[in-house]
Amino acid sequence: MALNSSTNSDSKSEKPVSLIWGCELSREKQTYTFQIPQKWKYEQQLALRTICLGERAKDEFNVVEIVPSEDSKDTTPVPLATLKPSVLPMASMVGVELTPPVTFRLRAGSGPVYITGQHVTLIPDLSWDEEEEEEEEEVAEEESSQEESPPKPIKHAAPNKRGNIAKKKMEKEEENSTPSDDDAFLSKGRGTVRGRKSAAKK
């Protein structure tokens, strides 16, 4: 007999498969042993959920305990629940996970007492192994493709044709807008002629 804190496995390569389990203890059958076949090679656990009295139980104390296995060094029984119809007809077993073989015994009372729980089997998760293999294959393919493919030449950016055309247009407009030397000379000459005429009239 062993007490564990949880039925969940930390290993990603295992997944729990649970089945509903139950047994009855009474004056006619005071002990019950939960055990698994020897051919089962996967890890097994028994997670207790409730211990309750039946409708035919007398108003008396019913004590349920766990009896250690013969191989265990400590042979002292471990009490699980003390039930009485008028006081406590049911007890919840939270966080009690046992590794088989486990023997339950009705130490006091005539019952009937019902013990329920989950039989959990930890089996290998083959789907996780397949996913890991696929990921490794993908990584290997990517590495091989990178090694086989030659380095690509660096492409230089093409010159911006639109920018060059716009610059040429701006230069032409500036040339047209700036007055030439002849135009400047004519404008100066016209001013001097008008000045002379006005002086003669005076």
PDB file of C-alpha atoms in Angstrom:
ATOM      1  CA  MET A   1       0.000   0.000   0.000  1.00  0.00           C
ATOM      2  CA  ALA A   2       1.267   3.474  -0.849  1.00  0.00           C
ATOM      3  CA  LEU A   3      -0.197   6.954  -0.605  1.00  0.00           C
ATOM      4  CA  ASN A   4       0.389   9.370  -3.457  1.00  0.00           C
ATOM      5  CA  SER A   5      -0.566  13.011  -3.806  1.00  0.00           C
ATOM      6  CA  SER A   6      -1.925  12.921  -7.333  1.00  0.00           C
ATOM      7  CA  THR A   7      -2.949  10.570 -10.106  1.00  0.00           C
ATOM      8  CA  ASN A   8      -1.664  12.867 -12.839  1.00  0.00           C
ATOM      9  CA  SER A   9       1.681  12.021 -14.385  1.00  0.00           C
ATOM     10  CA  ASP A  10       4.202  14.789 -14.992  1.00  0.00           C
ATOM     11  CA  SER A  11       5.618  12.901 -17.961  1.00  0.00           C
ATOM     12  CA  LYS A  12       4.237  14.059 -21.297  1.00  0.00           C
ATOM     13  CA  SER A  13       4.606  10.538 -22.694  1.00  0.00           C
ATOM     14  CA  GLU A  14       1.847   9.162 -20.423  1.00  0.00           C
ATOM     15  CA  LYS A  15      -1.884   9.844 -20.235  1.00  0.00           C
ATOM     16  CA  PRO A  16      -4.350   8.706 -17.524  1.00  0.00           C
ATOM     17  CA  VAL A  17      -7.315   6.488 -18.385  1.00  0.00           C
ATOM     18  CA  SER A  18      -9.843   6.185 -15.543  1.00  0.00           C
ATOM     19  CA  LEU A  19     -12.721   3.780 -14.819  1.00  0.00           C
ATOM     20  CA  ILE A  20     -15.406   4.003 -12.139  1.00  0.00           C
ATOM     21  CA  TRP A  21     -14.756   1.613  -9.292  1.00  0.00           C
ATOM     22  CA  GLY A  22     -16.716   0.573  -6.183  1.00  0.00           C
ATOM     23  CA  CYS A  23     -17.051  -2.096  -3.478  1.00  0.00           C
ATOM     24  CA  GLU A  24     -19.320  -3.002  -0.555  1.00  0.00           C
ATOM     25  CA  LEU A  25     -18.370  -3.913   3.013  1.00  0.00           C
ATOM     26  CA  SER A  26     -20.810  -5.572   5.406  1.00  0.00           C
ATOM     27  CA  ARG A  27     -20.949  -8.063   8.245  1.00  0.00           C
ATOM     28  CA  GLU A  28     -21.025 -10.901   5.712  1.00  0.00           C
ATOM     29  CA  LYS A  29     -18.035  -9.499   3.795  1.00  0.00           C
ATOM     30  CA  GLN A  30     -15.866  -7.368   6.043  1.00  0.00           C
ATOM     31  CA  THR A  31     -12.802  -7.099   3.766  1.00  0.00           C
ATOM     32  CA  TYR A  32     -12.214  -6.289   0.113  1.00  0.00           C
ATOM     33  CA  THR A  33      -8.879  -6.245  -1.722  1.00  0.00           C
ATOM     34  CA  PHE A  34      -8.373  -4.112  -4.808  1.00  0.00           C
ATOM     35  CA  GLN A  35      -5.681  -5.695  -6.943  1.00  0.00           C
ATOM     36  CA  ILE A  36      -4.715  -5.828 -10.604  1.00  0.00           C
ATOM     37  CA  PRO A  37      -3.610  -8.730 -12.806  1.00  0.00           C
ATOM     38  CA  GLN A  38       0.121  -9.331 -12.913  1.00  0.00           C
ATOM     39  CA  LYS A  39       0.131  -9.121 -16.702  1.00  0.00           C
ATOM     40  CA  TRP A  40      -0.793  -5.431 -16.529  1.00  0.00           C
ATOM     41  CA  LYS A  41       2.533  -3.659 -16.936  1.00  0.00           C
ATOM     42  CA  TYR A  42       1.202  -0.092 -16.767  1.00  0.00           C
ATOM     43  CA  GLU A  43       1.087   1.936 -13.562  1.00  0.00           C
ATOM     44  CA  GLN A  44      -2.220   1.610 -11.690  1.00  0.00           C
ATOM     45  CA  GLN A  45      -3.782   3.845  -9.044  1.00  0.00           C
ATOM     46  CA  LEU A  46      -7.032   3.942  -7.085  1.00  0.00           C
ATOM     47  CA  ALA A  47      -8.404   7.424  -6.362  1.00  0.00           C
ATOM     48  CA  LEU A  48     -11.088   7.302  -3.653  1.00  0.00           C
ATOM     49  CA  ARG A  49     -14.084   9.630  -3.879  1.00  0.00           C
ATOM     50  CA  THR A  50     -16.751   8.748  -1.269  1.00  0.00           C
ATOM     51  CA  ILE A  51     -17.514   6.332   1.553  1.00  0.00           C
ATOM     52  CA  CYS A  52     -21.202   6.140   2.469  1.00  0.00           C
ATOM     53  CA  LEU A  53     -23.672   4.003   4.409  1.00  0.00           C
ATOM     54  CA  GLY A  54     -26.449   2.057   2.742  1.00  0.00           C
ATOM     55  CA  GLU A  55     -30.157   2.584   3.422  1.00  0.00           C
ATOM     56  CA  ARG A  56     -30.278  -0.582   5.562  1.00  0.00           C
ATOM     57  CA  ALA A  57     -27.493   0.549   7.910  1.00  0.00           C
ATOM     58  CA  LYS A  58     -28.280   0.543  11.616  1.00  0.00           C
ATOM     59  CA  ASP A  59     -27.803   3.624  13.780  1.00  0.00           C
ATOM     60  CA  GLU A  60     -24.365   2.567  14.941  1.00  0.00           C
ATOM     61  CA  PHE A  61     -20.765   3.528  14.273  1.00  0.00           C
ATOM     62  CA  ASN A  62     -19.187   1.947  11.204  1.00  0.00           C
ATOM     63  CA  VAL A  63     -15.408   2.216  11.027  1.00  0.00           C
ATOM     64  CA  VAL A  64     -13.620   1.635   7.695  1.00  0.00           C
ATOM     65  CA  GLU A  65      -9.851   1.184   7.612  1.00  0.00           C
ATOM     66  CA  ILE A  66      -7.046   0.208   5.239  1.00  0.00           C
ATOM     67  CA  VAL A  67      -5.066  -2.898   6.087  1.00  0.00           C
ATOM     68  CA  PRO A  68      -1.391  -2.769   5.036  1.00  0.00           C
ATOM     69  CA  SER A  69      -0.134  -5.513   2.768  1.00  0.00           C
ATOM     70  CA  GLU A  70       1.908  -8.396   4.090  1.00  0.00           C
ATOM     71  CA  ASP A  71       5.044  -7.018   2.462  1.00  0.00           C
ATOM     72  CA  SER A  72       4.698  -3.667   4.250  1.00  0.00           C
ATOM     73  CA  LYS A  73       6.961  -2.977   7.219  1.00  0.00           C
ATOM     74  CA  ASP A  74       4.221  -1.056   9.031  1.00  0.00           C
ATOM     75  CA  THR A  75       1.328  -3.412   9.762  1.00  0.00           C
ATOM     76  CA  THR A  76      -0.812  -0.886  11.648  1.00  0.00           C
ATOM     77  CA  PRO A  77      -4.251  -0.381  10.003  1.00  0.00           C
ATOM     78  CA  VAL A  78      -5.093   3.153   8.825  1.00  0.00           C
ATOM     79  CA  PRO A  79      -8.663   4.385   9.631  1.00  0.00           C
ATOM     80  CA  LEU A  80     -10.389   6.053   6.678  1.00  0.00           C
ATOM     81  CA  ALA A  81     -13.835   7.026   7.964  1.00  0.00           C
ATOM     82  CA  THR A  82     -16.171   6.626  10.939  1.00  0.00           C
ATOM     83  CA  LEU A  83     -19.809   6.798   9.828  1.00  0.00           C
ATOM     84  CA  LYS A  84     -23.170   6.797  11.597  1.00  0.00           C
ATOM     85  CA  PRO A  85     -26.572   7.326   9.903  1.00  0.00           C
ATOM     86  CA  SER A  86     -27.811   9.951  12.379  1.00  0.00           C
ATOM     87  CA  VAL A  87     -24.504  11.853  12.509  1.00  0.00           C
ATOM     88  CA  LEU A  88     -22.383  11.336   9.368  1.00  0.00           C
ATOM     89  CA  PRO A  89     -23.831   8.999   6.739  1.00  0.00           C
ATOM     90  CA  MET A  90     -21.225   9.895   4.072  1.00  0.00           C
ATOM     91  CA  ALA A  91     -17.616  11.096   3.905  1.00  0.00           C
ATOM     92  CA  SER A  92     -15.814  12.588   0.896  1.00  0.00           C
ATOM     93  CA  MET A  93     -12.341  11.287   0.149  1.00  0.00           C
ATOM     94  CA  VAL A  94     -10.458  14.141  -1.531  1.00  0.00           C
ATOM     95  CA  GLY A  95      -6.820  13.646  -2.477  1.00  0.00           C
ATOM     96  CA  VAL A  96      -6.632   9.990  -1.414  1.00  0.00           C
ATOM     97  CA  GLU A  97      -4.820   8.056  -4.159  1.00  0.00           C
ATOM     98  CA  LEU A  98      -3.690   4.510  -3.461  1.00  0.00           C
ATOM     99  CA  THR A  99      -1.391   2.159  -5.340  1.00  0.00           C
ATOM    100  CA  PRO A 100      -2.736  -1.420  -5.507  1.00  0.00           C
ATOM    101  CA  PRO A 101      -2.982  -3.871  -3.974  1.00  0.00           C
ATOM    102  CA  VAL A 102      -5.180  -2.191  -1.320  1.00  0.00           C
ATOM    103  CA  THR A 103      -7.296  -3.991   1.307  1.00  0.00           C
ATOM    104  CA  PHE A 104     -10.310  -2.282   2.928  1.00  0.00           C
ATOM    105  CA  ARG A 105     -11.838  -3.639   6.120  1.00  0.00           C
ATOM    106  CA  LEU A 106     -14.982  -2.865   8.123  1.00  0.00           C
ATOM    107  CA  ARG A 107     -13.532  -2.884  11.611  1.00  0.00           C
ATOM    108  CA  ALA A 108     -16.726  -1.932  13.490  1.00  0.00           C
ATOM    109  CA  GLY A 109     -20.419  -1.924  12.589  1.00  0.00           C
ATOM    110  CA  SER A 110     -22.505  -4.115  10.344  1.00  0.00           C
ATOM    111  CA  GLY A 111     -22.801  -1.859   7.295  1.00  0.00           C
ATOM    112  CA  PRO A 112     -23.504  -1.913   4.504  1.00  0.00           C
ATOM    113  CA  VAL A 113     -20.754   0.567   3.599  1.00  0.00           C
ATOM    114  CA  TYR A 114     -20.073   1.551  -0.016  1.00  0.00           C
ATOM    115  CA  ILE A 115     -16.662   2.765  -1.168  1.00  0.00           C
ATOM    116  CA  THR A 116     -16.414   4.459  -4.571  1.00  0.00           C
ATOM    117  CA  GLY A 117     -13.553   5.878  -6.597  1.00  0.00           C
ATOM    118  CA  GLN A 118     -11.683   5.842  -9.896  1.00  0.00           C
ATOM    119  CA  HIS A 119      -9.350   3.163 -11.193  1.00  0.00           C
ATOM    120  CA  VAL A 120      -6.659   5.108 -13.048  1.00  0.00           C
ATOM    121  CA  THR A 121      -4.264   3.522 -15.553  1.00  0.00           C
ATOM    122  CA  LEU A 122      -1.269   5.449 -16.891  1.00  0.00           C
ATOM    123  CA  ILE A 123      -0.610   4.286 -20.447  1.00  0.00           C
ATOM    124  CA  PRO A 124       2.027   5.544 -22.899  1.00  0.00           C
ATOM    125  CA  ASP A 125       0.845   8.448 -25.034  1.00  0.00           C
ATOM    126  CA  LEU A 126       1.959   7.315 -28.495  1.00  0.00           C
ATOM    127  CA  SER A 127       0.504  10.409 -30.169  1.00  0.00           C
ATOM    128  CA  TRP A 128       3.028  12.588 -28.312  1.00  0.00           C
ATOM    129  CA  ASP A 129       5.922  10.443 -29.549  1.00  0.00           C
ATOM    130  CA  GLU A 130       4.615  10.694 -33.120  1.00  0.00           C
ATOM    131  CA  GLU A 131       4.403  14.495 -32.860  1.00  0.00           C
ATOM    132  CA  GLU A 132       7.986  14.668 -31.609  1.00  0.00           C
ATOM    133  CA  GLU A 133       9.177  12.466 -34.487  1.00  0.00           C
ATOM    134  CA  GLU A 134       7.346  14.642 -37.030  1.00  0.00           C
ATOM    135  CA  GLU A 135       8.879  17.799 -35.568  1.00  0.00           C
ATOM    136  CA  GLU A 136      12.364  16.267 -35.708  1.00  0.00           C
ATOM    137  CA  GLU A 137      11.836  15.247 -39.342  1.00  0.00           C
ATOM    138  CA  GLU A 138      10.656  18.759 -40.264  1.00  0.00           C
ATOM    139  CA  VAL A 139      13.709  20.330 -38.617  1.00  0.00           C
ATOM    140  CA  ALA A 140      16.030  17.898 -40.421  1.00  0.00           C
ATOM    141  CA  GLU A 141      14.372  18.671 -43.781  1.00  0.00           C
ATOM    142  CA  GLU A 142      14.706  22.418 -43.222  1.00  0.00           C
ATOM    143  CA  GLU A 143      18.388  22.091 -42.352  1.00  0.00           C
ATOM    144  CA  SER A 144      19.104  19.925 -45.403  1.00  0.00           C
ATOM    145  CA  SER A 145      17.238  22.315 -47.728  1.00  0.00           C
ATOM    146  CA  GLN A 146      19.222  25.262 -46.367  1.00  0.00           C
ATOM    147  CA  GLU A 147      22.498  23.421 -46.965  1.00  0.00           C
ATOM    148  CA  GLU A 148      21.591  22.378 -50.538  1.00  0.00           C
ATOM    149  CA  SER A 149      20.181  25.709 -51.767  1.00  0.00           C
ATOM    150  CA  PRO A 150      22.921  28.164 -53.035  1.00  0.00           C
ATOM    151  CA  PRO A 151      23.048  31.668 -51.585  1.00  0.00           C
ATOM    152  CA  LYS A 152      20.814  34.063 -53.469  1.00  0.00           C
ATOM    153  CA  PRO A 153      22.524  37.134 -55.075  1.00  0.00           C
ATOM    154  CA  ILE A 154      21.681  40.448 -53.521  1.00  0.00           C
ATOM    155  CA  LYS A 155      19.355  42.475 -55.719  1.00  0.00           C
ATOM    156  CA  HIS A 156      20.161  46.192 -55.985  1.00  0.00           C
ATOM    157  CA  ALA A 157      17.287  48.589 -55.993  1.00  0.00           C
ATOM    158  CA  ALA A 158      16.392  49.844 -59.487  1.00  0.00           C
ATOM    159  CA  PRO A 159      16.803  53.597 -60.075  1.00  0.00           C
ATOM    160  CA  ASN A 160      13.677  55.589 -59.662  1.00  0.00           C
ATOM    161  CA  LYS A 161      12.732  56.658 -63.199  1.00  0.00           C
ATOM    162  CA  ARG A 162       9.863  58.810 -62.071  1.00  0.00           C
ATOM    163  CA  GLY A 163      12.163  60.777 -59.779  1.00  0.00           C
ATOM    164  CA  ASN A 164      14.596  61.496 -62.640  1.00  0.00           C
ATOM    165  CA  ILE A 165      11.784  62.648 -64.942  1.00  0.00           C
ATOM    166  CA  ALA A 166      10.431  64.960 -62.260  1.00  0.00           C
ATOM    167  CA  LYS A 167      13.884  66.475 -61.729  1.00  0.00           C
ATOM    168  CA  LYS A 168      14.268  67.162 -65.472  1.00  0.00           C
ATOM    169  CA  LYS A 169      10.868  68.884 -65.594  1.00  0.00           C
ATOM    170  CA  MET A 170      11.791  71.088 -62.650  1.00  0.00           C
ATOM    171  CA  GLU A 171      15.053  72.103 -64.334  1.00  0.00           C
ATOM    172  CA  LYS A 172      13.233  73.031 -67.550  1.00  0.00           C
ATOM    173  CA  GLU A 173      10.676  75.110 -65.671  1.00  0.00           C
ATOM    174  CA  GLU A 174      13.445  76.953 -63.850  1.00  0.00           C
ATOM    175  CA  GLU A 175      15.184  77.697 -67.158  1.00  0.00           C
ATOM    176  CA  ASN A 176      11.970  79.068 -68.664  1.00  0.00           C
ATOM    177  CA  SER A 177      11.149  81.180 -65.619  1.00  0.00           C
ATOM    178  CA  THR A 178      14.617  82.863 -65.329  1.00  0.00           C
ATOM    179  CA  PRO A 179      14.972  85.872 -67.712  1.00  0.00           C
ATOM    180  CA  SER A 180      17.759  85.780 -70.310  1.00  0.00           C
ATOM    181  CA  ASP A 181      20.490  88.455 -70.640  1.00  0.00           C
ATOM    182  CA  ASP A 182      18.847  89.962 -73.741  1.00  0.00           C
ATOM    183  CA  ASP A 183      15.516  90.365 -72.002  1.00  0.00           C
ATOM    184  CA  ALA A 184      17.202  92.032 -69.068  1.00  0.00           C
ATOM    185  CA  PHE A 185      19.049  94.430 -71.386  1.00  0.00           C
ATOM    186  CA  LEU A 186      15.889  95.391 -73.287  1.00  0.00           C
ATOM    187  CA  SER A 187      13.974  96.066 -70.136  1.00  0.00           C
ATOM    188  CA  LYS A 188      16.748  98.351 -68.918  1.00  0.00           C
ATOM    189  CA  GLY A 189      16.889 100.188 -72.245  1.00  0.00           C
ATOM    190  CA  ARG A 190      13.177 100.877 -72.319  1.00  0.00           C
ATOM    191  CA  GLY A 191      13.380 102.499 -68.928  1.00  0.00           C
ATOM    192  CA  THR A 192      16.136 104.882 -69.995  1.00  0.00           C
ATOM    193  CA  VAL A 193      14.347 105.950 -73.172  1.00  0.00           C
ATOM    194  CA  ARG A 194      11.192 106.850 -71.343  1.00  0.00           C
ATOM    195  CA  GLY A 195      13.229 108.874 -68.881  1.00  0.00           C
ATOM    196  CA  ARG A 196      14.827 110.932 -71.661  1.00  0.00           C
ATOM    197  CA  LYS A 197      11.516 111.703 -73.335  1.00  0.00           C
ATOM    198  CA  SER A 198      10.004 112.938 -70.163  1.00  0.00           C
ATOM    199  CA  ALA A 199      13.020 115.191 -69.576  1.00  0.00           C
ATOM    200  CA  ALA A 200      12.709 116.748 -73.048  1.00  0.00           C
ATOM    201  CA  LYS A 201       9.072 117.612 -72.550  1.00  0.00           C
ATOM    202  CA  LYS A 202       9.938 119.557 -69.452  1.00  0.00           C
TER     203      LYS A 202
END
